[in-house]
Amino acid sequence: MACEKYSSRVTDAVLGALPSSEHAELIAHLGGCDACRTAYQRGGEVAALLDRGVSSLVEGAPSSAFAARLRARIAEEHVPLRWTRGTRVAATAGAFALAGALLVAAIHAVRGGNPAPAIAWKALAPAPPVAESVRAPALGILVRPRPRRVVNARASHGDEPAVLIDPSQLAAVKEFARALAAGRMDGKELVSGQRKIETPLQIRELKIPPLQTAAEESHPLAEDYGGL
Amino acid sequence: MNACAGDLPGSLVTSDASLQREFEERLSDCPTLAYRVALGVLRNPAEAEDVAQDAMLRAYRNFHRLRDRDRFRAWLVRTAWRLALDRIRAAGRRERRERVATENCFGGDVETIAAGREIEEQVAAALDQLPEKLRLVMVLAAIEGYNTREVATLLGLPEGTVKSRLFTARKRMAESLKWLVKNTPVE
């Protein structure tokens, strides 16, 4: 039996965990102690046996068919390498864009090509007569309701330009035009809904000084643009 | 396995050619690592190869997160180990199939071979008695030739921790196997 003092050191030394200073002391002791020397030798045999045994348990390689089998499984499952985060974001955005486009196309088809959502409820209503149009000389325009189909405003009313107004705003615009025509509104006072705007817009002439040029030499484009 | 790297068919579905090339490079040595880790648990070459296949397939699916070589190997080791343990638990048994071998590392003649097989079984039994953390370190150390730095990299642990666990594992196994070497008072 190994010496009581050195028995634990024998195990540690055999397993390669003994500090170098203690290892030297143990080796010196082994030279004079048969019991410890025998224990050290047999401990070494056990350590070598278990190391060799564990190594034999895990040695080897997959069969030659391993790679082909793996490739077949990958191809069979159509397993794509996982998309990168950016690709996934782009694909999601594209899917939403496509869904939005399909939704717009569906709405467009339902309303028969008229893109104005405000007049969807007007689809079955007859087109308003020309008498409903209001002339607003102060504005120099003819206000008339927006037709169900886009038409050439110049062709329908000759020389007077026409402003297409959304029917939801038609009543307010007509009232505004009538007020201007009747002189009840001078344009300087604006009423928004039931509120009176305290500080209406002030329009002042903006004086812009002539452009100062570095040289008065002739420029190839000067004639076309009336001088620079 | 080196022949595998360039033999993958071009028809593999992929959205990233560079990822595909990198994965093919891993095929030169990583399947063997997964196989040997699984073999350390299952002790059966056929089952170990099945587990290695599953681990490599999972690695392929998650390769976008595993492009670093060390990270890939560490992930593969943990996955193969876990899959092998799951297979044992699913089978509900702890005994191992006899490993088919015509010779082992202990000798050449019939009696020596028989003795060697018994020793191998005893070593396997002692290994199975270890707690999972110690057993994994022991298996990886045997695979990596007891290079504790490589094992630490694979497990994501400090090298000192690996050395400590390895020492504890070998000490316990030596205690279980001391009777194989007669009159060896390993204390």
Coordinates of C-alpha atoms in Angstrom, one line a residue, chain A residues 7 11-12 15 17 39 42-43 45-47 49-63 66-67 69-71 73-75 77-84, chain B residues 4 7-9 12-15 19-20 31-32 35-36 39-40 49-50 52-54 57 60-61 64 99 106 119-120 138 142 146 167 170-171 174 177 181-184 187:
Chain A
S7 CA -1.1 8.1 -2.1
T11 CA -3.2 9.5 -8.4
D12 CA -2.8 13.1 -9.3
L15 CA -3.6 11.8 -14.2
A17 CA -2.7 17.0 -12.5
A39 CA 1.0 2.2 -7.0
R42 CA -0.3 0.5 -11.8
G43 CA -2.1 3.9 -11.7
E45 CA -1.6 1.5 -16.5
V46 CA -5.2 2.3 -15.5
A47 CA -5.0 5.8 -16.8
L49 CA -6.2 1.8 -20.3
L50 CA -9.1 4.2 -19.8
D51 CA -7.6 6.8 -22.3
R52 CA -7.0 4.1 -24.8
G53 CA -10.4 2.6 -24.2
V54 CA -12.3 5.9 -24.5
S55 CA -10.4 6.7 -27.7
S56 CA -11.3 3.4 -29.2
L57 CA -15.0 4.1 -28.4
V58 CA -15.0 7.3 -30.5
E59 CA -12.6 6.4 -33.3
G60 CA -13.9 5.9 -36.8
A61 CA -15.5 7.9 -39.6
P62 CA -18.8 7.9 -41.3
S63 CA -19.4 5.5 -44.2
F66 CA -22.6 9.5 -45.9
A67 CA -22.1 12.5 -48.2
R69 CA -27.1 10.4 -48.4
L70 CA -26.8 13.9 -46.9
R71 CA -27.0 15.5 -50.3
R73 CA -31.8 14.5 -47.9
I74 CA -31.1 18.1 -48.5
A75 CA -32.3 18.0 -52.1
E77 CA -36.5 18.4 -48.5
H78 CA -35.6 21.4 -50.7
V79 CA -34.1 22.9 -47.7
P80 CA -32.8 26.3 -48.6
L81 CA -30.1 28.0 -46.7
R82 CA -31.9 30.4 -44.4
W83 CA -32.4 33.8 -46.0
T84 CA -30.4 36.6 -44.5
Chain B
C4 CA -17.8 15.8 -50.7
D7 CA -19.6 17.2 -55.2
L8 CA -22.8 18.9 -54.0
P9 CA -25.2 19.2 -56.9
L12 CA -29.6 22.5 -54.3
V13 CA -32.0 25.2 -53.5
T14 CA -30.2 28.2 -52.0
S15 CA -30.7 31.8 -51.8
L19 CA -23.3 30.4 -47.9
Q20 CA -23.5 27.3 -50.0
P31 CA -19.3 15.1 -40.4
T32 CA -16.6 13.0 -38.8
Y35 CA -20.1 11.0 -36.0
R36 CA -17.5 10.5 -33.4
L39 CA -20.5 7.3 -31.3
G40 CA -19.2 8.3 -27.9
E49 CA -24.2 8.0 -38.6
D50 CA -27.9 8.6 -38.4
A52 CA -24.5 12.8 -37.6
Q53 CA -26.8 13.1 -40.7
D54 CA -29.5 14.8 -38.6
L57 CA -28.9 18.7 -41.9
Y60 CA -27.4 23.3 -43.1
R61 CA -30.7 24.9 -42.1
H64 CA -26.6 31.6 -41.7
R99 CA -19.7 -3.0 -31.5
F106 CA -5.7 -4.1 -26.9
I119 CA -12.1 -4.0 -21.1
E120 CA -13.8 -1.9 -23.8
M138 CA -14.0 13.0 -21.8
A142 CA -10.5 11.5 -26.7
Y146 CA -6.7 15.4 -25.2
F167 CA -9.3 15.4 -14.3
R170 CA -10.5 10.4 -15.5
K171 CA -10.2 10.1 -11.7
A174 CA -9.8 5.2 -12.9
L177 CA -11.5 0.5 -13.5
V181 CA -5.2 -3.8 -13.1
K182 CA -4.7 -6.1 -10.2
N183 CA -3.8 -4.7 -6.8
T184 CA -3.7 -1.2 -8.0
E187 CA -7.0 6.3 -4.3

